[in-house]
C-alpha cells in the first residue's frame, strides 16, 4: 500500500515513511491510494477474532513495510487486558431500544485517545530503533491529548516527550494523571500562561527549522494516519458485537471535534463494513454540524470558540475534515487544494457546489448538536433509567444519536471518555461524585513531577537543549 496527499502530491510513500511525519509537503493530509474492500468471506472470518488479531488483519491491509510477525507482536503487545481492562478491549453496554455504548475509554488515561496512542507508542519505538534514530515529541495540551501521549510514550526507547500545559489551569485529576508520571523520558512543562500561549510556543519552536532538525523535534497530532488507522479497528469490533450476522447494518454516533474518530468510521464504511449512518455529534462548537446541514464549512475565530463542558470537542476547525472532503469530491486533489489551501486560509471557509453537497448522504453522514443543558439532561436520564454514568462528550453523542434512530438498525454510541475526568459537570447533573475506576483512587496525592517555566520560547528551547544531551 502506498500513500498520497489530499492536495495532489503522489510521490509513492509507504506506511513507515509517513508514520513519523505530520502534514504532507504540499500541506495536504496523507491517505492510502485506495481503500481495500473487505469481501463477505473475510468479514465472516473476522467476526470470531480476538481484538488484537482483528487489528492485525486490518493493519496488514495498509502496512506492507513491517514484517507480519513484527506487526502481529506490536498489536498483541498493545491491545491487552492489562492495558484496556477487558478481554473484549471495547465491550458494548446495551441501553435498550437498540442503543449501545461502545466502551473505548478503559485505557490508562480514561479517554478513547488511548486506543490509537498506545499503538502509536509501540510503532514509534519500533521504527526509531530500526532507523537508529531518536525523537523528541513536543506538544501542548489542555488535558486529554497530552496525557494519552505521555502514557503511550513513557519508558519508550529513543523517545522523549516535552508536554506544555497551562500552569494551574488543568483539573486536579488531569494534573495528577500527567504530573505523577515518574518516567525520566517524560517532561511536564507547566507554562505560566494559558493554553494558547503553550500552543504558540510549540508553533514557534517547530517553525525554527534549524532547531527542529538539530533536536529531532516531532509531534503526535491527530492528523497522523497511523492514529486514524488504529481507530478503524473498533468500528469493526463494535459492528460484530451489535449484530449476529453480516447481513445487518449498524449506525455509529460519534462525539466529534477534529473529525479524527468519525473519519475512521468513514474509512471502515469505505472498506465495506455495513454501516448505515455515521452520526456526527458536536457541542456548541458546531462547525461540523453546520457543514452537514448546509454544505458550508466556516472556521471559527478563537473569540467565537466556546469553552464548554465537553472541552475535548471545543474546536474552531476540524483538522481531519480535509480527508473526508477529498473522498466526497471523488478524490479531486486540485479542488481539495483550492478549498483547503486557498479558500480556508483566505476566506475562512467554503461552500460546496450543490452537486458536490448532494453526495453527502451516499457517504452515510448525518449530524446534530448538543448543548450544556442537553448534556446535563442526558447524563441524568441515562443514570436514572439505566444506572449507567456517562461523561459529557459521550452525552453529546447519545443525545444526537437519539435524533437519528432508525427502526431495526442498532445504534452504537462511541464512549469517548469516562465521567471521572469531568467531575464538576457530573456533580452538577447528578449531585454526586463520578465513579472512579480501580487504581485511580487518591491519585491527587501522588508526588508530582513538573517544571514551571515562563511563557517564553527561549525558556522552552533551553529546557529541551539541557535535557536532550
Ligand atoms: C479528542 C476527543 C473527542 C473528539 O475526537 P476527534 O477525533 O477530535 O473528533 C471527543 N471526546 C473526547 C473525550 C476526546 O478526548
Coordinates of C-alpha atoms and ligand atoms in Angstrom, one line a residue:
X1 CA 0.0 0.0 0.0
X2 CA 1.2 3.5 -0.9
X3 CA 0.1 6.8 0.4
X4 CA -0.8 10.1 -1.4
X5 CA -1.6 13.6 -0.3
X6 CA -5.1 15.1 -0.5
X7 CA -3.6 18.1 -2.3
X8 CA -2.1 16.2 -5.2
X9 CA 1.4 15.0 -4.2
X10 CA 1.6 11.4 -5.5
X11 CA 5.2 10.6 -4.6
X12 CA 4.8 7.0 -3.6
X13 CA 5.4 6.6 0.2
X14 CA 5.0 3.6 2.4
X15 CA 3.3 3.4 5.8
X16 CA 6.6 3.8 7.7
X17 CA 7.6 6.8 5.5
X18 CA 4.6 8.7 6.7
X19 CA 4.5 7.3 10.3
X20 CA 6.7 9.9 11.8
X21 CA 5.5 12.8 9.6
X22 CA 2.8 15.4 10.1
X23 CA 1.4 17.1 7.0
X24 CA 2.4 16.1 3.5
X25 CA 5.0 18.5 2.0
X26 CA 2.2 20.2 -0.1
X27 CA 0.2 20.9 3.1
X28 CA -2.3 18.1 2.5
X29 CA -3.1 15.0 4.6
X30 CA -1.9 11.5 3.8
X31 CA -4.4 8.9 2.7
X32 CA -3.9 5.4 1.2
X33 CA -4.1 5.3 -2.6
X34 CA -7.3 3.2 -2.2
X35 CA -9.4 1.6 0.5
X36 CA -9.1 -2.2 0.3
X37 CA -12.6 -3.8 0.1
X38 CA -13.4 -6.5 2.6
X39 CA -15.4 -9.3 1.0
X40 CA -18.1 -11.3 2.7
X41 CA -15.8 -14.3 3.3
X42 CA -13.2 -12.1 5.0
X43 CA -15.8 -10.3 7.1
X44 CA -17.2 -13.7 8.2
X45 CA -13.7 -14.9 9.2
X46 CA -13.0 -11.6 11.1
X47 CA -16.2 -11.9 13.2
X48 CA -14.7 -14.5 15.5
X49 CA -11.3 -12.9 16.0
X50 CA -9.9 -11.5 19.3
X51 CA -9.4 -7.7 19.2
X52 CA -5.6 -7.8 18.7
X53 CA -5.9 -10.3 15.8
X54 CA -8.6 -8.2 14.2
X55 CA -6.3 -5.2 14.5
X56 CA -3.5 -7.2 12.8
X57 CA -5.8 -8.2 9.9
X58 CA -6.9 -4.6 9.3
X59 CA -3.5 -3.0 9.7
X60 CA -2.0 -5.6 7.4
X61 CA -4.1 -4.2 4.5
X62 CA -2.4 -0.8 5.0
X63 CA 1.1 -1.7 6.2
X64 CA 3.4 -3.7 4.0
X65 CA 6.8 -2.3 5.2
X66 CA 6.8 -4.0 8.6
X67 CA 7.3 -7.8 8.6
X68 CA 4.0 -9.5 9.5
X69 CA 5.4 -11.3 12.6
X70 CA 6.7 -7.9 13.9
X71 CA 3.4 -6.2 13.2
X72 CA 1.5 -9.0 15.0
X73 CA 3.8 -8.8 18.0
X74 CA 3.3 -5.0 18.2
X75 CA -0.6 -5.2 18.2
X76 CA -0.6 -8.1 20.6
X77 CA 1.6 -6.1 23.0
X78 CA -0.8 -3.1 22.6
X79 CA -4.3 -4.5 23.0
X80 CA -4.2 -6.4 26.2
X81 CA -6.5 -6.9 29.2
X82 CA -3.7 -5.3 31.4
X83 CA -3.9 -2.1 29.4
X84 CA -7.6 -1.9 28.5
X85 CA -9.2 -3.7 31.3
X86 CA -11.2 -6.4 29.5
X87 CA -10.6 -9.2 27.0
X88 CA -13.1 -7.6 24.7
X89 CA -11.0 -4.4 24.8
X90 CA -14.0 -2.4 23.6
X91 CA -17.1 -4.1 25.1
X92 CA -20.6 -2.9 24.3
X93 CA -23.1 -1.8 27.0
X94 CA -26.8 -2.1 25.9
X95 CA -29.0 0.8 26.8
X96 CA -32.2 -0.7 25.3
X97 CA -34.1 0.4 22.2
X98 CA -31.3 -0.9 20.0
X99 CA -28.9 1.6 21.5
X100 CA -25.4 0.6 22.7
X101 CA -22.4 2.4 24.2
X102 CA -19.1 1.1 22.9
X103 CA -16.5 1.4 25.7
X104 CA -13.4 3.0 24.3
X105 CA -12.2 4.7 27.4
X106 CA -10.8 2.0 29.6
X107 CA -7.2 2.6 28.7
X108 CA -4.6 4.3 31.0
X109 CA -6.0 7.9 30.6
X110 CA -9.7 7.0 30.6
X111 CA -10.3 8.5 27.1
X112 CA -10.6 6.9 23.7
X113 CA -7.3 8.5 22.5
X114 CA -5.5 5.7 24.3
X115 CA -6.9 3.3 21.7
X116 CA -4.7 4.8 19.0
X117 CA -1.9 6.4 21.0
X118 CA -0.9 3.2 22.7
X119 CA -0.3 1.6 19.3
X120 CA 1.5 4.7 18.1
X121 CA 3.9 4.5 21.0
X122 CA 4.8 0.9 20.1
X123 CA 5.1 1.7 16.4
X124 CA 7.3 4.7 17.0
X125 CA 9.6 2.8 19.3
X126 CA 9.9 0.0 16.7
X127 CA 10.5 2.3 13.7
X128 CA 13.0 4.6 15.5
X129 CA 15.0 1.5 16.6
X130 CA 15.1 0.2 13.1
X131 CA 16.4 3.5 11.8
X132 CA 18.7 4.1 14.7
X133 CA 17.0 7.5 15.3
X134 CA 15.6 9.4 18.3
X135 CA 12.5 11.6 18.5
X136 CA 11.7 14.4 20.9
X137 CA 7.9 14.9 20.9
X138 CA 6.9 18.5 21.6
X139 CA 3.2 19.2 22.3
X140 CA 0.7 21.5 24.1
X141 CA -2.2 20.2 25.9
X142 CA -5.2 21.4 27.9
X143 CA -5.8 17.8 29.1
X144 CA -6.7 14.7 27.1
X145 CA -4.2 14.5 24.3
X146 CA -1.2 15.3 26.3
X147 CA -1.8 12.6 28.9
X148 CA -2.7 10.0 26.3
X149 CA 0.6 10.8 24.5
X150 CA 2.6 10.7 27.8
X151 CA 1.1 7.3 28.8
X152 CA 1.8 5.9 25.4
X153 CA 5.4 7.1 25.2
X154 CA 6.5 6.6 28.8
X155 CA 9.6 4.4 29.1
X156 CA 9.9 4.0 25.3
X157 CA 13.4 3.8 24.0
X158 CA 14.5 6.6 21.7
X159 CA 11.6 8.9 22.6
X160 CA 11.3 11.9 24.9
X161 CA 8.1 13.9 25.5
X162 CA 8.1 17.6 26.3
X163 CA 4.5 18.5 27.1
X164 CA 3.4 22.1 27.7
X165 CA 0.3 22.8 29.8
X166 CA -1.1 26.0 31.2
X167 CA 0.2 26.2 34.9
X168 CA -2.6 25.7 37.4
X169 CA -5.4 25.5 34.8
X170 CA -5.9 21.8 34.3
X171 CA -8.4 20.0 36.6
X172 CA -6.8 18.4 39.7
X173 CA -7.5 14.9 38.2
X174 CA -5.8 15.8 34.9
X175 CA -2.8 17.3 36.6
X176 CA -2.4 14.3 38.8
X177 CA -2.6 11.9 35.8
X178 CA 0.1 13.7 33.9
X179 CA 2.4 15.0 36.7
X180 CA 2.5 11.8 38.7
X181 CA 4.4 10.1 35.9
X182 CA 8.0 9.5 37.1
X183 CA 9.5 8.2 33.9
X184 CA 12.7 10.1 33.1
X185 CA 11.7 10.4 29.3
X186 CA 8.6 12.4 30.2
X187 CA 8.9 16.1 30.8
X188 CA 5.9 18.1 32.0
X189 CA 6.4 21.8 31.4
X190 CA 3.9 23.9 33.3
X191 CA 3.8 27.3 31.4
X192 CA 2.9 30.5 33.2
X193 CA 0.1 31.4 30.7
X194 CA -3.0 30.0 29.1
X195 CA -3.3 27.1 26.6
X196 CA -2.9 29.4 23.6
X197 CA 0.5 30.5 24.9
X198 CA 1.5 26.9 25.1
X199 CA 0.4 26.3 21.6
X200 CA 2.1 29.4 20.3
X201 CA 5.4 28.3 21.9
X202 CA 5.1 24.9 20.2
X203 CA 4.4 26.5 16.9
X204 CA 7.4 28.9 17.3
X205 CA 9.8 26.1 18.2
X206 CA 8.5 23.9 15.3
X207 CA 8.9 26.7 12.8
X208 CA 12.6 27.1 13.8
X209 CA 13.7 24.5 11.2
X210 CA 17.3 24.6 12.3
X211 CA 16.4 23.9 16.0
X212 CA 13.8 21.3 14.9
X213 CA 16.3 19.3 12.8
X214 CA 19.1 19.6 15.4
X215 CA 17.0 18.2 18.2
X216 CA 14.8 15.9 16.2
X217 CA 11.5 17.6 17.2
X218 CA 8.3 15.8 16.2
X219 CA 4.6 15.7 17.2
X220 CA 1.8 13.2 17.8
X221 CA -1.1 15.2 16.5
X222 CA -4.5 13.9 15.4
X223 CA -3.8 14.1 11.6
X224 CA -1.4 11.2 11.9
X225 CA -2.6 8.4 9.6
X226 CA -1.5 5.6 12.0
X227 CA -3.8 7.0 14.7
X228 CA -6.7 7.1 12.3
X229 CA -6.0 3.5 11.1
X230 CA -5.9 2.2 14.7
X231 CA -9.3 3.7 15.2
X232 CA -10.8 1.9 12.2
X233 CA -10.5 -1.4 14.2
X234 CA -13.1 -0.6 16.8
X235 CA -15.8 0.1 14.3
X236 CA -15.4 -3.5 13.1
X237 CA -15.3 -4.8 16.7
X238 CA -18.4 -2.7 17.6
X239 CA -20.3 -3.9 14.5
X240 CA -19.6 -7.6 15.3
X241 CA -20.8 -7.2 18.9
X242 CA -24.0 -5.4 17.9
X243 CA -25.1 -7.9 15.2
X244 CA -25.5 -11.7 14.8
X245 CA -24.8 -11.8 11.0
X246 CA -23.0 -9.7 8.5
X247 CA -26.2 -9.0 6.6
X248 CA -27.2 -6.5 9.3
X249 CA -26.4 -2.8 9.2
X250 CA -25.4 -0.7 12.2
X251 CA -25.2 3.1 12.7
X252 CA -22.5 4.8 14.8
X253 CA -22.8 8.1 16.7
X254 CA -19.5 9.9 17.3
X255 CA -18.8 12.8 19.6
X256 CA -16.6 14.9 17.2
X257 CA -14.0 17.6 17.4
X258 CA -11.2 17.3 15.0
X259 CA -13.1 14.7 12.9
X260 CA -10.4 12.0 13.5
X261 CA -12.6 9.5 15.3
X262 CA -15.5 9.7 12.8
X263 CA -13.2 9.8 9.8
X264 CA -12.0 6.3 10.9
X265 CA -15.7 5.3 10.7
X266 CA -15.8 6.7 7.2
X267 CA -12.7 4.5 6.3
X268 CA -14.4 1.4 7.8
X269 CA -17.5 2.1 5.7
X270 CA -15.4 2.6 2.5
X271 CA -13.9 -0.8 3.2
X272 CA -17.3 -2.3 3.1
X273 CA -18.3 -2.6 6.7
X274 CA -22.2 -2.4 6.6
X275 CA -22.5 0.9 8.3
X276 CA -25.9 2.6 7.8
X277 CA -25.3 6.1 9.2
X278 CA -22.4 7.9 10.7
X279 CA -23.8 10.4 13.1
X280 CA -21.5 13.4 13.7
X281 CA -22.3 14.9 17.1
X282 CA -20.9 18.3 18.1
X283 CA -21.3 20.5 21.1
X284 CA -22.0 24.3 20.9
X285 CA -18.9 24.5 18.7
X286 CA -20.9 23.3 15.7
X287 CA -18.6 23.8 12.7
X288 CA -19.2 20.3 11.6
X289 CA -22.9 20.2 12.2
X290 CA -23.2 23.4 10.2
X291 CA -21.4 21.8 7.3
X292 CA -23.5 18.6 7.3
X293 CA -26.7 20.7 7.4
X294 CA -25.7 23.4 4.9
X295 CA -22.7 22.5 2.8
X296 CA -20.8 25.5 4.3
X297 CA -17.6 24.9 6.2
X298 CA -16.8 28.0 8.2
X299 CA -13.8 28.0 10.5
X300 CA -14.4 29.9 13.8
X301 CA -12.1 32.6 15.3
X302 CA -10.8 31.9 18.8
X303 CA -13.2 34.5 20.2
X304 CA -16.1 32.5 18.6
X305 CA -14.9 29.2 20.1
X306 CA -16.8 28.5 23.3
X307 CA -15.4 26.8 26.4
X308 CA -17.9 24.1 27.1
X309 CA -18.4 21.2 29.5
X310 CA -17.3 18.8 26.8
X311 CA -13.9 20.6 26.3
X312 CA -12.2 18.0 24.1
X313 CA -14.7 19.0 21.4
X314 CA -14.1 22.7 21.6
X315 CA -12.5 23.2 18.2
X316 CA -12.7 26.0 15.7
X317 CA -11.6 24.0 12.7
X318 CA -11.6 20.2 12.2
X319 CA -8.1 19.2 11.3
X320 CA -9.0 15.8 9.7
X321 CA -12.0 17.0 7.8
X322 CA -10.0 17.5 4.6
X323 CA -9.7 13.7 4.3
X324 CA -13.4 13.2 4.0
X325 CA -13.9 16.1 1.7
X326 CA -11.2 14.7 -0.7
X327 CA -13.2 11.4 -0.9
X328 CA -16.5 13.3 -1.2
X329 CA -15.1 15.1 -4.2
X330 CA -14.2 11.9 -5.9
X331 CA -10.6 12.4 -4.8
X332 CA -10.2 15.6 -6.9
X333 CA -6.9 16.8 -5.4
X334 CA -7.0 20.1 -7.3
X335 CA -10.4 21.0 -6.0
X336 CA -9.4 19.9 -2.4
X337 CA -6.3 22.1 -2.7
X338 CA -8.4 25.0 -3.8
X339 CA -10.8 24.6 -0.9
X340 CA -8.4 23.9 1.9
X341 CA -5.2 25.6 0.6
X342 CA -6.8 28.8 -0.7
X343 CA -10.4 29.3 0.4
X344 CA -10.0 28.3 4.0
X345 CA -6.8 30.4 4.7
X346 CA -8.0 33.4 2.6
X347 CA -11.8 33.5 3.3
X348 CA -12.1 31.4 6.4
X349 CA -14.1 28.6 4.8
X350 CA -16.0 27.5 1.7
X351 CA -19.4 26.4 0.5
X352 CA -19.7 23.3 -1.7
X353 CA -21.4 23.4 -5.0
X354 CA -25.0 21.9 -4.8
X355 CA -24.0 18.8 -6.8
X356 CA -21.0 18.3 -4.5
X357 CA -23.0 18.7 -1.3
X358 CA -25.7 16.4 -2.8
X359 CA -23.2 13.4 -2.5
X360 CA -23.0 13.6 1.3
X361 CA -26.0 11.2 2.1
X362 CA -24.4 8.5 0.0
X363 CA -21.5 8.5 2.4
X364 CA -23.9 7.9 5.3
X365 CA -23.2 11.2 7.2
X366 CA -25.8 13.0 9.3
X367 CA -25.2 15.3 12.2
X368 CA -26.6 17.2 15.2
X369 CA -25.5 19.5 18.0
X370 CA -25.9 19.3 21.8
X371 CA -25.7 22.0 24.5
X372 CA -24.7 22.1 28.1
X373 CA -28.4 21.7 29.1
X374 CA -28.7 18.7 26.8
X375 CA -25.6 17.1 28.3
X376 CA -27.0 17.5 31.9
X377 CA -30.3 16.1 30.9
X378 CA -28.8 13.1 29.0
X379 CA -26.4 12.3 31.9
X380 CA -29.3 12.4 34.3
X381 CA -31.6 10.4 32.1
X382 CA -29.0 7.7 31.4
X383 CA -28.2 7.4 35.2
X384 CA -31.8 7.2 36.3
X385 CA -33.1 4.8 33.6
X386 CA -30.1 2.6 33.1
X387 CA -27.9 3.1 36.2
X388 CA -25.0 4.0 33.7
X389 CA -22.9 7.0 34.4
X390 CA -21.6 8.7 31.2
X391 CA -19.2 11.6 30.6
X392 CA -20.1 14.9 29.0
X393 CA -18.7 14.0 25.5
X394 CA -20.5 10.7 25.4
X395 CA -23.6 12.6 26.4
X396 CA -23.3 14.8 23.3
X397 CA -23.1 11.6 21.2
X398 CA -26.0 9.9 22.9
X399 CA -28.2 13.0 22.7
X400 CA -27.7 13.4 18.9
X401 CA -27.9 9.6 18.3
X402 CA -31.4 9.6 19.6
X403 CA -32.4 12.0 16.8
X404 CA -31.2 9.6 14.2
X405 CA -32.6 6.2 15.3
X406 CA -34.0 4.0 12.5
X407 CA -36.2 1.1 13.4
X408 CA -34.4 -2.2 13.3
X409 CA -30.9 -0.7 12.9
X410 CA -28.7 -0.9 16.1
X411 CA -27.1 2.5 17.0
X412 CA -23.7 2.3 18.6
X413 CA -22.6 5.5 20.5
X414 CA -18.9 5.7 21.0
X415 CA -18.0 6.4 24.6
X416 CA -15.0 8.7 24.3
X417 CA -14.2 9.3 28.0
X418 CA -15.1 8.2 31.5
X419 CA -17.0 10.6 33.8
X420 CA -14.2 10.6 36.4
X421 CA -12.4 13.1 34.2
X422 CA -15.2 15.6 34.3
X423 CA -16.3 15.7 37.9
X424 CA -17.7 19.2 38.1
X425 CA -20.4 18.5 35.4
X426 CA -21.2 15.2 36.9
X427 CA -21.8 16.9 40.3
X428 CA -24.0 19.5 38.5
X429 CA -26.0 16.8 36.7
X430 CA -26.3 14.1 39.4
X431 CA -25.4 15.8 42.7
X432 CA -22.8 13.2 43.4
X433 CA -19.2 12.4 42.6
X434 CA -18.4 10.4 39.5
X435 CA -17.3 6.8 39.8
X436 CA -13.6 6.3 39.7
X437 CA -12.2 3.1 38.2
X438 CA -9.9 1.0 40.5
X439 CA -6.4 2.3 40.6
X440 CA -7.4 6.0 40.3
X441 CA -8.4 6.5 43.9
X442 CA -6.4 9.2 45.6
X443 CA -4.1 10.0 42.6
X444 CA -4.2 13.7 43.5
X445 CA -2.0 12.8 46.5
X446 CA 0.8 11.2 44.5
X447 CA 4.1 13.0 44.2
X448 CA 4.2 15.3 41.1
X449 CA 7.0 15.8 38.7
X450 CA 6.8 19.0 36.6
X451 CA 8.8 22.2 35.9
X452 CA 7.3 25.6 35.8
X453 CA 8.6 27.8 33.0
X454 CA 7.7 31.4 31.9
X455 CA 5.7 31.7 28.7
X456 CA 8.8 32.3 26.6
X457 CA 10.0 30.4 23.6
X458 CA 13.7 30.6 24.6
X459 CA 13.0 29.2 28.1
X460 CA 11.4 26.1 26.4
X461 CA 14.2 25.8 23.9
X462 CA 16.8 26.0 26.6
X463 CA 15.0 23.3 28.7
X464 CA 14.9 21.0 25.7
X465 CA 18.6 21.5 25.0
X466 CA 19.7 20.8 28.5
X467 CA 17.5 17.6 28.7
X468 CA 18.4 16.1 25.4
X469 CA 22.2 15.8 26.0
Ligands
LIG1 C1 -10.5 14.1 21.3 C2 -11.8 13.8 21.9 C3 -13.0 13.9 21.1 C4 -13.0 14.4 19.7 O1 -12.4 13.4 18.8 P1 -12.0 13.8 17.3 O2 -11.2 12.7 16.8 O3 -11.1 15.0 17.5 O4 -13.2 14.1 16.6 C5 -14.2 13.6 21.7 N1 -14.3 13.2 23.0 C6 -13.2 13.1 23.8 C7 -13.3 12.7 25.2 C8 -11.9 13.4 23.3 O5 -10.8 13.3 24.1

